[in-house]
Short mmCIF file of C-alpha atoms in Angstrom, two decimals:
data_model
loop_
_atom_site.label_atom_id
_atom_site.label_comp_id
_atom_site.label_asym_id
_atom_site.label_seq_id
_atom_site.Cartn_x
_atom_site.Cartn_y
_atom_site.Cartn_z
CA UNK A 12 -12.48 41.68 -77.28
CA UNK A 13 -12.49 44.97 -76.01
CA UNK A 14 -16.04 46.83 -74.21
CA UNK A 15 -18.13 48.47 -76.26
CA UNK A 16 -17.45 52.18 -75.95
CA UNK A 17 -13.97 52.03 -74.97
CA UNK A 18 -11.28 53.57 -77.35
CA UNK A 19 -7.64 51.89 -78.05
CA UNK A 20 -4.20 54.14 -78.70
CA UNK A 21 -0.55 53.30 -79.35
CA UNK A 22 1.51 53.78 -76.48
CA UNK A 23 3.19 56.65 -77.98
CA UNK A 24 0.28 58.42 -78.60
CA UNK A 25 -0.56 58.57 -74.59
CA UNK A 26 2.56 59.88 -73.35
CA UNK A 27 3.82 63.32 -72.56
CA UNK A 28 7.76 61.57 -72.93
CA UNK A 29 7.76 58.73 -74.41
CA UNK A 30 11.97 58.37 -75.15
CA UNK A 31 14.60 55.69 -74.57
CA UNK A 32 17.30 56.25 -71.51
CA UNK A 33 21.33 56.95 -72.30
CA UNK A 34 24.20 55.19 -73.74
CA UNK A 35 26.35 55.54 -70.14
CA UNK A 36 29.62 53.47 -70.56
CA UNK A 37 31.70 51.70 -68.18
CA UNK A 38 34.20 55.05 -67.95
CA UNK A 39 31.32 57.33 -67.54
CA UNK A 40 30.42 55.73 -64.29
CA UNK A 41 31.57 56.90 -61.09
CA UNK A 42 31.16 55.52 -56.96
CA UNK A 43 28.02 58.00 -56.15
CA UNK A 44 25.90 60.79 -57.36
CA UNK A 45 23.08 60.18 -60.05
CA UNK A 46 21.55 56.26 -60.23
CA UNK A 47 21.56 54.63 -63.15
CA UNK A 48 18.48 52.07 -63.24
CA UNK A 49 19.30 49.17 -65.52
CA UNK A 50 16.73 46.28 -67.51
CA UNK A 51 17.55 44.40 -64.04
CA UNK A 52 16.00 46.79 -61.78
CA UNK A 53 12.60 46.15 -64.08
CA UNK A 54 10.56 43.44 -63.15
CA UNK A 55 6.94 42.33 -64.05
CA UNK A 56 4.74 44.95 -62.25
CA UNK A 57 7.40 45.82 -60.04
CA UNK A 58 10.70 47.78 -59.30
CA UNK A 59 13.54 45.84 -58.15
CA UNK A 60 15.13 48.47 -55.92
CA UNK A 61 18.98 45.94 -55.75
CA UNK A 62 20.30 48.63 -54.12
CA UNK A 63 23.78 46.41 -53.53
CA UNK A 64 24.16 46.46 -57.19
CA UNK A 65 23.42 50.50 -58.21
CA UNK A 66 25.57 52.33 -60.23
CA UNK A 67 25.93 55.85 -60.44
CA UNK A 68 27.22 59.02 -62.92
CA UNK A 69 28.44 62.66 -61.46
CA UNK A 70 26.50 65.43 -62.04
CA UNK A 71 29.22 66.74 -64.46
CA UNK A 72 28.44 63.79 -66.22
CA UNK A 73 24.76 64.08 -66.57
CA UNK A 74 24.94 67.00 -68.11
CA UNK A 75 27.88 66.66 -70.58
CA UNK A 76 25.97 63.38 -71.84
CA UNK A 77 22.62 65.69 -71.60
CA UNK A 78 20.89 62.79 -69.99
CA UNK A 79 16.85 62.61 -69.42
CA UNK A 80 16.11 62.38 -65.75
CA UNK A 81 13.66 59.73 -64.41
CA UNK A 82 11.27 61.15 -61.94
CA UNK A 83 8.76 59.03 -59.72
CA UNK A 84 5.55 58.18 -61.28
CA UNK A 85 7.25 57.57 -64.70
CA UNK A 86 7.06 53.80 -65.99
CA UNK A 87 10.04 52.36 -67.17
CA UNK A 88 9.65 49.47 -69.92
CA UNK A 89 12.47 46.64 -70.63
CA UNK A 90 13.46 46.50 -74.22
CA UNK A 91 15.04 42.81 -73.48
CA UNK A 92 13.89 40.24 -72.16
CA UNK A 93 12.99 38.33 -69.85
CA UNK A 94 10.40 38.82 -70.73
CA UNK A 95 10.62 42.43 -73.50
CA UNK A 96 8.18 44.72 -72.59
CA UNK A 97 8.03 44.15 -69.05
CA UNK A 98 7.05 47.24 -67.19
CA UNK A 99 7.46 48.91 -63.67
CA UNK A 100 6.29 52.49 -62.00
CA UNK A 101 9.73 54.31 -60.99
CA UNK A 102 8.72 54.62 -56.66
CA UNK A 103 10.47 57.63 -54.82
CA UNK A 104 13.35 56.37 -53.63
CA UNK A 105 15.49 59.34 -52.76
CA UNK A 106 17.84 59.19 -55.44
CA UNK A 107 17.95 61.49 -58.51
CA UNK A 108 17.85 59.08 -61.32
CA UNK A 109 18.62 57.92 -64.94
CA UNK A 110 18.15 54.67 -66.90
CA UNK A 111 19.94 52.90 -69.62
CA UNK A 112 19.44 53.01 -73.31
CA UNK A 113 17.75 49.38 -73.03
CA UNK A 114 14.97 51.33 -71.30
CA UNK A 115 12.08 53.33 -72.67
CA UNK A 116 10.70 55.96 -70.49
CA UNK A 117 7.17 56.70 -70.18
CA UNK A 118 5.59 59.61 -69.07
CA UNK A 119 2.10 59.15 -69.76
CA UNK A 120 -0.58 62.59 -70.92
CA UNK A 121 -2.65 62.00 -67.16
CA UNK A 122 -5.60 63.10 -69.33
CA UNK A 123 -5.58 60.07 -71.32
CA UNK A 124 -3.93 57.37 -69.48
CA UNK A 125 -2.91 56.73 -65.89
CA UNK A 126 0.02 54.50 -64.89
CA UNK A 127 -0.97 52.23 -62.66
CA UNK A 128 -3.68 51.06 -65.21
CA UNK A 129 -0.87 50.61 -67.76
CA UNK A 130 1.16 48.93 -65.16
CA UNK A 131 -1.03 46.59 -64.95
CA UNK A 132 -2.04 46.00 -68.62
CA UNK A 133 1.66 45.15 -69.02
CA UNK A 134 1.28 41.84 -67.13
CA UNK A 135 -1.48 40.38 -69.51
CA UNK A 136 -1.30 37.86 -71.90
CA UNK A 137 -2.86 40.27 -74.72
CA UNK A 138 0.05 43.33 -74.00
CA UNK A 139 2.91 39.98 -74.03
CA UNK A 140 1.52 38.86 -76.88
CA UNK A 141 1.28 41.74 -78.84
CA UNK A 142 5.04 43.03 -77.92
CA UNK A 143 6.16 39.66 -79.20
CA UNK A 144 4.51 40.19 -82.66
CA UNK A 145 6.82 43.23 -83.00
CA UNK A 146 9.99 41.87 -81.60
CA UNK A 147 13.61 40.64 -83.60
CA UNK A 148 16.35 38.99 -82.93
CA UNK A 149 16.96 35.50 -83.29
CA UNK A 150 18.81 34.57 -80.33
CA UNK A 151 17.96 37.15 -78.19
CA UNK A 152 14.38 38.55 -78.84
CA UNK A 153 14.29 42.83 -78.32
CA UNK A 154 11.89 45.52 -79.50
CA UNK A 155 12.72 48.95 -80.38
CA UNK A 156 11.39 52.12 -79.06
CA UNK A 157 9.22 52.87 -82.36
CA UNK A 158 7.87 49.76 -82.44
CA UNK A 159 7.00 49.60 -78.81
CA UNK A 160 5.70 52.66 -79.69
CA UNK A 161 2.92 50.79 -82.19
CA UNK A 162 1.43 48.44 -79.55
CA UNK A 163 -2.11 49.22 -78.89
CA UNK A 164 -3.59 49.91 -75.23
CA UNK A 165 -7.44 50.08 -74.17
CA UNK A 166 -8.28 52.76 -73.10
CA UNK A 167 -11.30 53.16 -71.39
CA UNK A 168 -12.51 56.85 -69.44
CA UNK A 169 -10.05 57.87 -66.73
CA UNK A 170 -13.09 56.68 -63.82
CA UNK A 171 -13.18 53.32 -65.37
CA UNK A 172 -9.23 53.27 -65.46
CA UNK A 173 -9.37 54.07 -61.27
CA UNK A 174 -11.73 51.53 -60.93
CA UNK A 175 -10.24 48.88 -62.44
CA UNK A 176 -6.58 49.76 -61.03
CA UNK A 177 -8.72 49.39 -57.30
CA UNK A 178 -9.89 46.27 -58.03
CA UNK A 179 -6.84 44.46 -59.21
CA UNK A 180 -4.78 46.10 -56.15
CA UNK A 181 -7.06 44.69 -53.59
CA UNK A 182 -6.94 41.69 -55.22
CA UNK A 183 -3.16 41.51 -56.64
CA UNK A 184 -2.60 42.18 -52.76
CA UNK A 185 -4.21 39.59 -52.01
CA UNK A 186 -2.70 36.66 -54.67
CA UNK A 187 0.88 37.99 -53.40
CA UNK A 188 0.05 37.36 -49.68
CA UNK A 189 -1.18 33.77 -50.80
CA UNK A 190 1.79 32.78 -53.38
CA UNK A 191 4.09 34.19 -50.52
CA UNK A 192 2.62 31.79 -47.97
CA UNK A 193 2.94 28.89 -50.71
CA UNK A 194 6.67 29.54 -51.61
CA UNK A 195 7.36 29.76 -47.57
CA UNK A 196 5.62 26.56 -47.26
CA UNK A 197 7.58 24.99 -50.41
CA UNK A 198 10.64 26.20 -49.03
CA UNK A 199 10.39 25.18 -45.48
CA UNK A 200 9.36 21.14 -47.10
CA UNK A 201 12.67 21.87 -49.17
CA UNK A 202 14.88 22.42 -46.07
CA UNK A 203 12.98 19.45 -44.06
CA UNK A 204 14.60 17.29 -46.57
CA UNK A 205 17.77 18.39 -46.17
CA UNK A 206 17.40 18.21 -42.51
CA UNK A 207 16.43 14.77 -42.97
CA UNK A 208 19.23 13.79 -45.04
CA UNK A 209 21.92 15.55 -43.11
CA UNK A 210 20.45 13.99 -39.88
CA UNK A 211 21.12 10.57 -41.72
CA UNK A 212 24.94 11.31 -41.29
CA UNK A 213 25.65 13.32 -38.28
CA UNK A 214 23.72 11.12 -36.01
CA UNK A 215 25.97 8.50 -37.03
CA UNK A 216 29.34 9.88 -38.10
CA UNK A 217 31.01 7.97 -35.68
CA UNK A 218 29.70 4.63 -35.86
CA UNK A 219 29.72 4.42 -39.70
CA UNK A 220 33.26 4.85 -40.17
CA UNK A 221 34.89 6.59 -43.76
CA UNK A 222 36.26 5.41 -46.59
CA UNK A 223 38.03 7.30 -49.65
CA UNK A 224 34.93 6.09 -52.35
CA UNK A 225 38.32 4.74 -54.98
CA UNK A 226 38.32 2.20 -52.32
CA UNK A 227 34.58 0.77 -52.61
CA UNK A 228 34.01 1.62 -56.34
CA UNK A 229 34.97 -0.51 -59.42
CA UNK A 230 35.08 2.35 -61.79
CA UNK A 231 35.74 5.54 -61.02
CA UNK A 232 35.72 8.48 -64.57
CA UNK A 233 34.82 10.84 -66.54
CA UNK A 234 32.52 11.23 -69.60
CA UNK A 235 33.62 12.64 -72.98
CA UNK A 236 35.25 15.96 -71.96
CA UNK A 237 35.34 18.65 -75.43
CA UNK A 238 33.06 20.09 -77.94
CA UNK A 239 30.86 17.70 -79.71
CA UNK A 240 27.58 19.28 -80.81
CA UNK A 241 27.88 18.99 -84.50
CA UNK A 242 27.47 14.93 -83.58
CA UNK A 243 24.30 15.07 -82.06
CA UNK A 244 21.66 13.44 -84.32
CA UNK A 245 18.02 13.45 -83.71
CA UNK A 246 18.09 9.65 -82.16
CA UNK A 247 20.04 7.02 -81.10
CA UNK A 248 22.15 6.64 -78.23
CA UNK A 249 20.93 9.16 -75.12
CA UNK A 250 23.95 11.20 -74.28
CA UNK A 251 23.68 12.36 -71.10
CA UNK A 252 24.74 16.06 -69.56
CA UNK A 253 24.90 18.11 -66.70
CA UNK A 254 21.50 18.96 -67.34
CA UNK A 255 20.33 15.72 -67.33
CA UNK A 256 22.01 15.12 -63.71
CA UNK A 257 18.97 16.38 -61.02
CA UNK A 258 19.07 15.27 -57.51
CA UNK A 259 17.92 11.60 -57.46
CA UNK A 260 16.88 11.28 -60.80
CA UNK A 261 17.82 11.65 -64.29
CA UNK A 262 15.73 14.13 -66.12
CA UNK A 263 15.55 13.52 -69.70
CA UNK A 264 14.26 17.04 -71.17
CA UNK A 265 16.69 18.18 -73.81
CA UNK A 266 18.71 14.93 -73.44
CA UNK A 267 20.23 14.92 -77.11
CA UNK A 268 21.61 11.79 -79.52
CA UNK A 269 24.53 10.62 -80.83
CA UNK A 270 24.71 7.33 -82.99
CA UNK A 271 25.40 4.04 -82.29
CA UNK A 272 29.49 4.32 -83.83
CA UNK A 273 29.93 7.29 -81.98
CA UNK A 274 28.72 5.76 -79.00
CA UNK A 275 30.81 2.76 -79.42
CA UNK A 276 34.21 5.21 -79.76
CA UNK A 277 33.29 6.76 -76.83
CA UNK A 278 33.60 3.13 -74.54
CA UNK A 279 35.67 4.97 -71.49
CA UNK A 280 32.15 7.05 -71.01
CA UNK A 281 29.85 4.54 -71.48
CA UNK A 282 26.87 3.97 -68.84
CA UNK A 283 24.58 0.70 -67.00
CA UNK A 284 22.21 1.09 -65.30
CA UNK A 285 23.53 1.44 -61.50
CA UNK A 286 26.30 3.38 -62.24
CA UNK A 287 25.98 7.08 -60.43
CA UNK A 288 26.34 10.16 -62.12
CA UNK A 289 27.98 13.01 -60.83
CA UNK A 290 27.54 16.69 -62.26
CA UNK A 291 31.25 18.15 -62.56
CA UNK A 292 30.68 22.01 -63.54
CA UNK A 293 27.47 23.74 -62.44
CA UNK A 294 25.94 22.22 -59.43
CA UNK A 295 29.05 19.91 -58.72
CA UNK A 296 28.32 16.54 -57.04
CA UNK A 297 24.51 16.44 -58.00
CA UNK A 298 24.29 12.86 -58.26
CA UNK A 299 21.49 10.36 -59.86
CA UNK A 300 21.55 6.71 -60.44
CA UNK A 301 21.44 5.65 -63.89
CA UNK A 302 18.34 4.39 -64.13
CA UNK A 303 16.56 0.68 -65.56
CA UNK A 304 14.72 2.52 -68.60
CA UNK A 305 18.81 3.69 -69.97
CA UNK A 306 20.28 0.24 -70.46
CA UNK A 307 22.14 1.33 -73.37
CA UNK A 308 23.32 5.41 -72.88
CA UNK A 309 26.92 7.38 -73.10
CA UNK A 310 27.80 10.70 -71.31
CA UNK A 311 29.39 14.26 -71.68
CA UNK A 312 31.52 15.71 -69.13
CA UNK A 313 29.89 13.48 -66.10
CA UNK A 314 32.21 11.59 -63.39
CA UNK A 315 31.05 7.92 -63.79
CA UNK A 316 30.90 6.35 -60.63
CA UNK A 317 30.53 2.11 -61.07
CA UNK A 318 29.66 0.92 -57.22
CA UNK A 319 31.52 -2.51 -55.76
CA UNK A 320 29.76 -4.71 -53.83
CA UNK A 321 30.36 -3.29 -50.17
CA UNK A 322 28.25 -0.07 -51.42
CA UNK A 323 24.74 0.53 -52.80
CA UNK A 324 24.62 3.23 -55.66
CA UNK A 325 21.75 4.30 -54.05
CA UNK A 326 23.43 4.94 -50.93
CA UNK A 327 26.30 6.69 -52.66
CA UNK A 328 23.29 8.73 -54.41
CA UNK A 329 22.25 10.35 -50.95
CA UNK A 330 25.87 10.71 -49.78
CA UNK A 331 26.51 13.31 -52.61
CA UNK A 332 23.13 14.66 -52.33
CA UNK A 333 22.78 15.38 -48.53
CA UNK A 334 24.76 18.65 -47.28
CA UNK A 335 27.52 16.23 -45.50
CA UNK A 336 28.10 15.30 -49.80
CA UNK A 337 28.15 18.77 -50.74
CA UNK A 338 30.31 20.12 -47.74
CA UNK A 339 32.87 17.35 -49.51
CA UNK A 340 32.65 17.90 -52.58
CA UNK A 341 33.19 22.03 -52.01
CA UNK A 342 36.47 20.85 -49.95
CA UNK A 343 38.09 19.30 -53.42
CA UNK A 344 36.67 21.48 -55.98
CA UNK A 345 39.37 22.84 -58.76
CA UNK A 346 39.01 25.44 -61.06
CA UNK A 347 39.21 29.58 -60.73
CA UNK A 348 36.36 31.16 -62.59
CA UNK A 349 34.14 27.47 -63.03
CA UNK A 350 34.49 24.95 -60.03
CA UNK A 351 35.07 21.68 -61.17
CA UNK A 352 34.59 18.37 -59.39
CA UNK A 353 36.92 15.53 -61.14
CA UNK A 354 37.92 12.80 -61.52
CA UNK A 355 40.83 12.75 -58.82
CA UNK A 356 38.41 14.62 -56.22
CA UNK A 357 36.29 12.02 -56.51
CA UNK A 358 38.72 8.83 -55.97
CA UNK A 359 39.39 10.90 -52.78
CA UNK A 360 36.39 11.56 -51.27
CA UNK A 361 35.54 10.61 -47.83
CA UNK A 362 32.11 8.62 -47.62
CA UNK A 363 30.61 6.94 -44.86
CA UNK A 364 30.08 2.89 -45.37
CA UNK A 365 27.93 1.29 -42.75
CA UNK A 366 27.28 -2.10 -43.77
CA UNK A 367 25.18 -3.10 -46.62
CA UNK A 368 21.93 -3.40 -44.64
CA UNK A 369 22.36 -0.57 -43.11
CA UNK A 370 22.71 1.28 -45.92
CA UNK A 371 19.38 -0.69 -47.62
CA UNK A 372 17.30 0.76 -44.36
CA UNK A 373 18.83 4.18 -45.08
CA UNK A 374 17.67 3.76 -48.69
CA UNK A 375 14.41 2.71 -48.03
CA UNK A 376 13.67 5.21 -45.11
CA UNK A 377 15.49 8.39 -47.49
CA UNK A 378 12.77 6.67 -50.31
CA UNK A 379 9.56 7.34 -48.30
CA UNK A 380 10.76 10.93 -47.19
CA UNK A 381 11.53 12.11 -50.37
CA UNK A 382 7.91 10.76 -52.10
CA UNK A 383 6.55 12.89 -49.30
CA UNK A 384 8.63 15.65 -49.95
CA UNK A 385 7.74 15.69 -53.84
CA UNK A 386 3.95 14.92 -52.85
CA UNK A 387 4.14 18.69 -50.70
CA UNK A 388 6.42 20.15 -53.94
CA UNK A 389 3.76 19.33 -56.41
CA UNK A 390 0.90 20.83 -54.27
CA UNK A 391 2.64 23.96 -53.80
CA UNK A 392 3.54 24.08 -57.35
CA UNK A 393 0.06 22.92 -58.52
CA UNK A 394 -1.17 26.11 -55.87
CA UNK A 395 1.50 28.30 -57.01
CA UNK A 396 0.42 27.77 -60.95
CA UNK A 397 -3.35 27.94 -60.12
CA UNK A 398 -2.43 31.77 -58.43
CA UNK A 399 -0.54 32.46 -61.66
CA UNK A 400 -3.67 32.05 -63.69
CA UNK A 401 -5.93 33.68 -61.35
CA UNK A 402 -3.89 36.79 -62.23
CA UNK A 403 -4.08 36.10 -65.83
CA UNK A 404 -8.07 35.71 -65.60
CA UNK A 405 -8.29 38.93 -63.45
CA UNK A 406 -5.96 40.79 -65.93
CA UNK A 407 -8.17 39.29 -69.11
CA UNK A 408 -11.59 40.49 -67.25
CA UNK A 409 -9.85 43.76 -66.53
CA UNK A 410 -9.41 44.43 -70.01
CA UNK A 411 -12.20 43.42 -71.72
CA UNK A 412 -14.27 45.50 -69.13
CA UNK A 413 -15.50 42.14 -67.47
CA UNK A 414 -14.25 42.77 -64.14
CA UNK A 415 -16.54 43.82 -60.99
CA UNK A 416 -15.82 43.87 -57.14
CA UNK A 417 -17.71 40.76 -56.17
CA UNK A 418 -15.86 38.81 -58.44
CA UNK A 419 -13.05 39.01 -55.82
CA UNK A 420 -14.89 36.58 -53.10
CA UNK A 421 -16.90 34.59 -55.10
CA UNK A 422 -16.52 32.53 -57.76
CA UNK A 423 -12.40 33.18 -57.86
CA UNK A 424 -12.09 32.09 -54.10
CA UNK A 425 -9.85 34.63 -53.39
CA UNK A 426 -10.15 35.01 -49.79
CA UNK A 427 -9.84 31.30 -49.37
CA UNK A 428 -6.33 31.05 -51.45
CA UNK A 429 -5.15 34.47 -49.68
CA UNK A 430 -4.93 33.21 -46.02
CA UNK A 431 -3.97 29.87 -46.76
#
């Protein structure tokens, strides 16, 4: 619902240039000159300066290719996603610059529209929506220029535009100060786990002793290796993947089917409950137990790890998890362009083996850090999802002309989430 007097224009309607960026090949590039600002240097609200990672054309270039420069002030709009439509202001950064065809370049009429007030209109739920309603593609959603070009902006009197743009600074400043604390506090609980866990082995390295894990292990394999998704059926058997595999625990989003004959040629990669799965490509040596709820389940491209009875899967589950695991696993990885852990790197790893109730304390005391650990993850992801939505709510008052000053410290509790 938009406030009563305000007016409403396509977006290329408001513009004084209002024109995609240039087709600049691999051979037209060259090691300095002109930048060329790319999809990835546009983020949600912001530009992603990435300097490491800047490309360039010569001036000879530019002009042979009759490129269209991109001056500070203009906002640059991502024609792909993630997510299409996503805006940023271009800052001053020194650098005469272009952007790629994948980018639309806005100069907006500063009559009509200013772009910080666009900017910010960008990061709504109502602008997201309404880009998505004119996007294509099936696999990989885009919009083009002329339809970007369609989507409707509010556009209330240049004053009102100021004062709205104030408002959500002060108070956008003020979110990002907070959801910075929150992901400093979610990272620091993050690395006091991994402290904890790598304490568990370097404090006693030398008492424990090493064995290669062949030598404690009844089973040591590897899951159905190969293409197989034209078996997957909507239920039956849970075939786990990679994905599946997170530290700890097995996730079982996505987890996909295959039927009970399939499952039955497939014996070498059958699971129990107890055996340890170990993530080969990807994050290699990210290990879970199987757990109770999986009594019957089959896997794709896993190393199956069945325990003996001088080692607790559980045990084996924090040895691959803790940095000591992960510092052993990068020593035997295999592969040039995807790392691999297999089957043979894993008969040959070197894991500690105190004795059995040893390793049931270590279990028990790894349990009760890690519940603490995911009780601090889920409040800083609980605080971190409430901030979210505060923007949205801002951004929704914003544009329905709902949005005052006082807002800011009262009933949104701003201040309070800011310094926290």
């Amino acid at each position: 619902v938009m406030r009563e007097g305000w007016e409403s224009l396509p977006i290329s309607k408001a513009c004084e240039l209002f024109t995609d960026g240039n087709w600049i090949e691999t051979k037209d590039q060259s090691s300095g000159g002109i930048r060329l600002v790319q999809t990835g240097n546009v983020g949600l609200g912001e530009f992603k300066d990435r300097r490491n990672k800047a490309r360039f054309i010569s001036e000879s270039t530019f002009s042979r290719l009759k490129c269209q420069e991109v001056v500070a002030g203009d906002c640059l709009v991502s024609r792909l996603p993630d997510p299409v439509g996503r805006s940023c202001i271009v800052p001053a950064t020194g650098d005469k610059m272009i952007t790629a065809v994948d980018c639309t370049i806005i100069r907006f009429d500063q009559s009509k529209l200013i772009a910080e007030f666009f900017n910010y209109y960008c990061q709504s739920k109502r602008y997201l929506s309404d880009i998505e309603a004119y996007c294509t593609g099936a696999t990989r959603k885009r919009i083009s220029r002329s339809n970007l070009g369609k989507v409707e902006l509010p556009l209330p009197p240049l004053p009102e535009q100021k004062r709205i743009v104030a408002i959500l600074d002060e108070a956008f400043a003020g979110i990002d100060t907070a959801i910075a604390n929150t992901e400093k506090n979610l990272a620091n609980a993050r690395e006091l786990f991994e402290s904890y866990l790598n304490s568990v082995f370097t404090k006693n390295d030398s008492a424990w002793g090493k064995v290669r894990l062949e030598a404690v292990c009844e089973k040591i394999t590897v899951g159905h290796v190969g293409s197989m998704a034209s078996r997957y059926k909507p239920e039956g058997v849970p075939l786990l993947r990679s994905q599946n595999i997170r530290p700890f625990h097995v996730d079982m989003n996505k987890v996909v089917f295959i039927d009970e004959g399939f499952h039955k040629e497939l014996k070498k990669s059958t699971l129990q409950p107890g055996d340890l799965g170990i993530v080969r490509t990807g994050y290699p040596g990210t290990a879970a137990v199987i757990p109770d709820f999986l009594p019957v389940a089959n896997c794709s491209d896993l190393v199956i790890v069945r325990p003996g009875e001088q080692v607790l899967s559980d045990f084996l589950a924090i040895v691959f998890n803790s940095y000591y695991g992960k510092k052993e696993v990068a020593g035997v990885l295999v592969g040039t362009a995807q790392k691999h852990f297999n089957v043979t790197a894993a008969k040959a790893a070197l894991i500690p083996l105190p004795i059995v109730d040893e390793q049931r304390r270590v279990v028990a005391e790894s349990k009760n850090v890690r519940e603490e650990h995911q009780r601090l993850e889920s409040i800083y992801q609980q605080k971190l999802t409430a901030l979210a939505e505060l923007k949205q709510s801002l951004l929704q008052k914003a544009f329905s002309g709902e949005l005052t000053a006082d807002q800011l410290v009262s009933g949104d509790g701003l201040k309070d989430e800011a310094v926290a």
